[in-house]
């Protein structure tokens, strides 16, 4: 049976970058059935719902989802589509590779993986909003920590078993993080993997100063959100970072960047993050060589000096995407 891929372009620059990523998927997944699911703020304005129960059903029916970005207004009555999908599809592992494609001002190449717990922590959704006091419950469970630790450990074994698994946490202040740290250690020990627990604030600086000391980093939900943006500095910015949200039965691939309303509609957004997310999907389907080809093609276009404005050039989203596609077709 052919693969069914759901595509949601979303808001802002999403509809600009996603077609460039879809083109790459269509090149390799020639038999796949691509179908669109409209989600996000624009849909909410039109229909009063940013992601309906029917949308969730459609997403659940897909073998994988390619997602652009959605605008989330800081409105207490608006539920983040992304968080809704992560929860309803139980996409508990957010894998965020930090890999340089070219040598930037920051020096030599970097290659690490952030494993972000994606369903608990400060993103539990358990909140009480009041006039004089508002609270958000930070939830850490043994089962939730265990399953993300298992994912991180399998990545350590795949990538570099001699490298310790770094645990980003803040157990000196947040006692809930001691459960996270200890569970990660316990799981790692059962895999024969060394661990190093580092306070997240110190980690945010050290990862920039000594990126070569890191390979797989595991952390809780919000720390992973922040750490991945911090690490964007090492790769040339958020335009370069892709991610995979993985659960036991569903998968969802998206750029780490948001909908960037400030540059939306100009056709200048960098499509690399979206294209790399497509490459992560190929890898997930076991097409490692094809994923590698995509990475090489992006790299050769960037090395030739053809760059979007965020990297100092003047190429448009579509021009850059076409160059990558041409380079790929020649390989
Ligand atoms: C991310 C984003 C999301 C998050 C937002 C848009 C809900 O910042 O994927 O990094 O906080 O997880
Ligand atoms: Mg973020």
mmCIF file of N, CA and C in Angstrom, residues 101-103 295-308 311-315 319-320 322-324 326-327 330-331:
data_model
loop_
_atom_site.group_PDB
_atom_site.id
_atom_site.type_symbol
_atom_site.label_atom_id
_atom_site.label_comp_id
_atom_site.label_asym_id
_atom_site.label_seq_id
_atom_site.Cartn_x
_atom_site.Cartn_y
_atom_site.Cartn_z
ATOM 1 N N UNK A 101 25.964 23.057 8.156
ATOM 2 C CA UNK A 101 26.095 22.655 6.759
ATOM 3 C C UNK A 101 27.262 23.380 6.113
ATOM 4 N N UNK A 102 27.753 24.375 6.778
ATOM 5 C CA UNK A 102 28.871 25.156 6.239
ATOM 6 C C UNK A 102 29.619 25.708 7.437
ATOM 7 N N UNK A 103 30.896 26.094 7.277
ATOM 8 C CA UNK A 103 31.571 26.645 8.453
ATOM 9 C C UNK A 103 31.146 28.092 8.612
ATOM 10 N N UNK A 295 20.696 16.402 2.113
ATOM 11 C CA UNK A 295 21.613 17.221 2.912
ATOM 12 C C UNK A 295 22.788 17.696 2.055
ATOM 13 N N UNK A 296 23.326 16.779 1.246
ATOM 14 C CA UNK A 296 24.465 17.141 0.378
ATOM 15 C C UNK A 296 24.070 18.205 -0.640
ATOM 16 N N UNK A 297 22.848 18.086 -1.154
ATOM 17 C CA UNK A 297 22.394 19.059 -2.161
ATOM 18 C C UNK A 297 22.260 20.443 -1.533
ATOM 19 N N UNK A 298 21.684 20.489 -0.336
ATOM 20 C CA UNK A 298 21.552 21.791 0.344
ATOM 21 C C UNK A 298 22.950 22.382 0.548
ATOM 22 N N UNK A 299 23.836 21.503 1.000
ATOM 23 C CA UNK A 299 25.195 21.942 1.289
ATOM 24 C C UNK A 299 25.872 22.495 0.036
ATOM 25 N N UNK A 300 25.694 21.808 -1.105
ATOM 26 C CA UNK A 300 26.397 22.279 -2.298
ATOM 27 C C UNK A 300 25.814 23.608 -2.778
ATOM 28 N N UNK A 301 24.506 23.806 -2.617
ATOM 29 C CA UNK A 301 23.928 25.095 -3.023
ATOM 30 C C UNK A 301 24.465 26.209 -2.112
ATOM 31 N N UNK A 302 24.509 25.932 -0.825
ATOM 32 C CA UNK A 302 25.006 26.951 0.114
ATOM 33 C C UNK A 302 26.480 27.248 -0.144
ATOM 34 N N UNK A 303 27.253 26.184 -0.382
ATOM 35 C CA UNK A 303 28.693 26.385 -0.639
ATOM 36 C C UNK A 303 28.928 27.201 -1.906
ATOM 37 N N UNK A 304 27.984 27.110 -2.856
ATOM 38 C CA UNK A 304 28.177 27.872 -4.099
ATOM 39 C C UNK A 304 27.873 29.358 -3.883
ATOM 40 N N UNK A 305 27.454 29.698 -2.656
ATOM 41 C CA UNK A 305 27.230 31.102 -2.321
ATOM 42 C C UNK A 305 25.820 31.571 -2.634
ATOM 43 N N UNK A 306 24.957 30.627 -3.016
ATOM 44 C CA UNK A 306 23.571 30.981 -3.317
ATOM 45 C C UNK A 306 22.792 30.911 -2.007
ATOM 46 N N UNK A 307 22.443 32.087 -1.455
ATOM 47 C CA UNK A 307 21.911 32.130 -0.087
ATOM 48 C C UNK A 307 20.645 32.982 0.013
ATOM 49 N N UNK A 308 19.787 32.613 0.932
ATOM 50 C CA UNK A 308 18.616 33.442 1.240
ATOM 51 C C UNK A 308 19.066 34.609 2.157
ATOM 52 N N UNK A 311 20.925 34.399 5.530
ATOM 53 C CA UNK A 311 22.332 33.981 5.523
ATOM 54 C C UNK A 311 23.206 35.004 4.782
ATOM 55 N N UNK A 312 22.614 36.142 4.460
ATOM 56 C CA UNK A 312 23.396 37.216 3.849
ATOM 57 C C UNK A 312 23.273 37.295 2.335
ATOM 58 N N UNK A 313 22.424 36.472 1.717
ATOM 59 C CA UNK A 313 22.280 36.509 0.260
ATOM 60 C C UNK A 313 21.007 37.205 -0.159
ATOM 61 N N UNK A 314 20.601 36.961 -1.421
ATOM 62 C CA UNK A 314 19.373 37.611 -1.892
ATOM 63 C C UNK A 314 18.473 36.636 -2.657
ATOM 64 N N UNK A 315 18.752 35.339 -2.517
ATOM 65 C CA UNK A 315 17.924 34.337 -3.210
ATOM 66 C C UNK A 315 16.538 34.280 -2.584
ATOM 67 N N UNK A 319 13.600 30.184 -5.480
ATOM 68 C CA UNK A 319 14.866 30.012 -6.222
ATOM 69 C C UNK A 319 15.790 29.051 -5.488
ATOM 70 N N UNK A 320 15.885 29.250 -4.181
ATOM 71 C CA UNK A 320 16.766 28.375 -3.399
ATOM 72 C C UNK A 320 16.268 26.933 -3.474
ATOM 73 N N UNK A 322 14.513 25.536 -5.773
ATOM 74 C CA UNK A 322 14.739 24.960 -7.106
ATOM 75 C C UNK A 322 16.190 24.540 -7.285
ATOM 76 N N UNK A 323 17.108 25.354 -6.767
ATOM 77 C CA UNK A 323 18.536 24.979 -6.874
ATOM 78 C C UNK A 323 18.801 23.647 -6.155
ATOM 79 N N UNK A 324 18.202 23.517 -4.987
ATOM 80 C CA UNK A 324 18.406 22.267 -4.231
ATOM 81 C C UNK A 324 17.835 21.098 -5.044
ATOM 82 N N UNK A 326 17.365 20.904 -8.291
ATOM 83 C CA UNK A 326 18.207 20.643 -9.479
ATOM 84 C C UNK A 326 19.460 19.866 -9.086
ATOM 85 N N UNK A 327 20.087 20.300 -8.002
ATOM 86 C CA UNK A 327 21.309 19.634 -7.567
ATOM 87 C C UNK A 327 21.038 18.169 -7.220
ATOM 88 N N UNK A 330 20.526 15.894 -10.274
ATOM 89 C CA UNK A 330 21.769 15.565 -11.011
ATOM 90 C C UNK A 330 22.540 14.448 -10.326
ATOM 91 N N UNK A 331 22.269 14.188 -9.055
ATOM 92 C CA UNK A 331 23.100 13.226 -8.312
ATOM 93 C C UNK A 331 22.740 11.778 -8.651
#
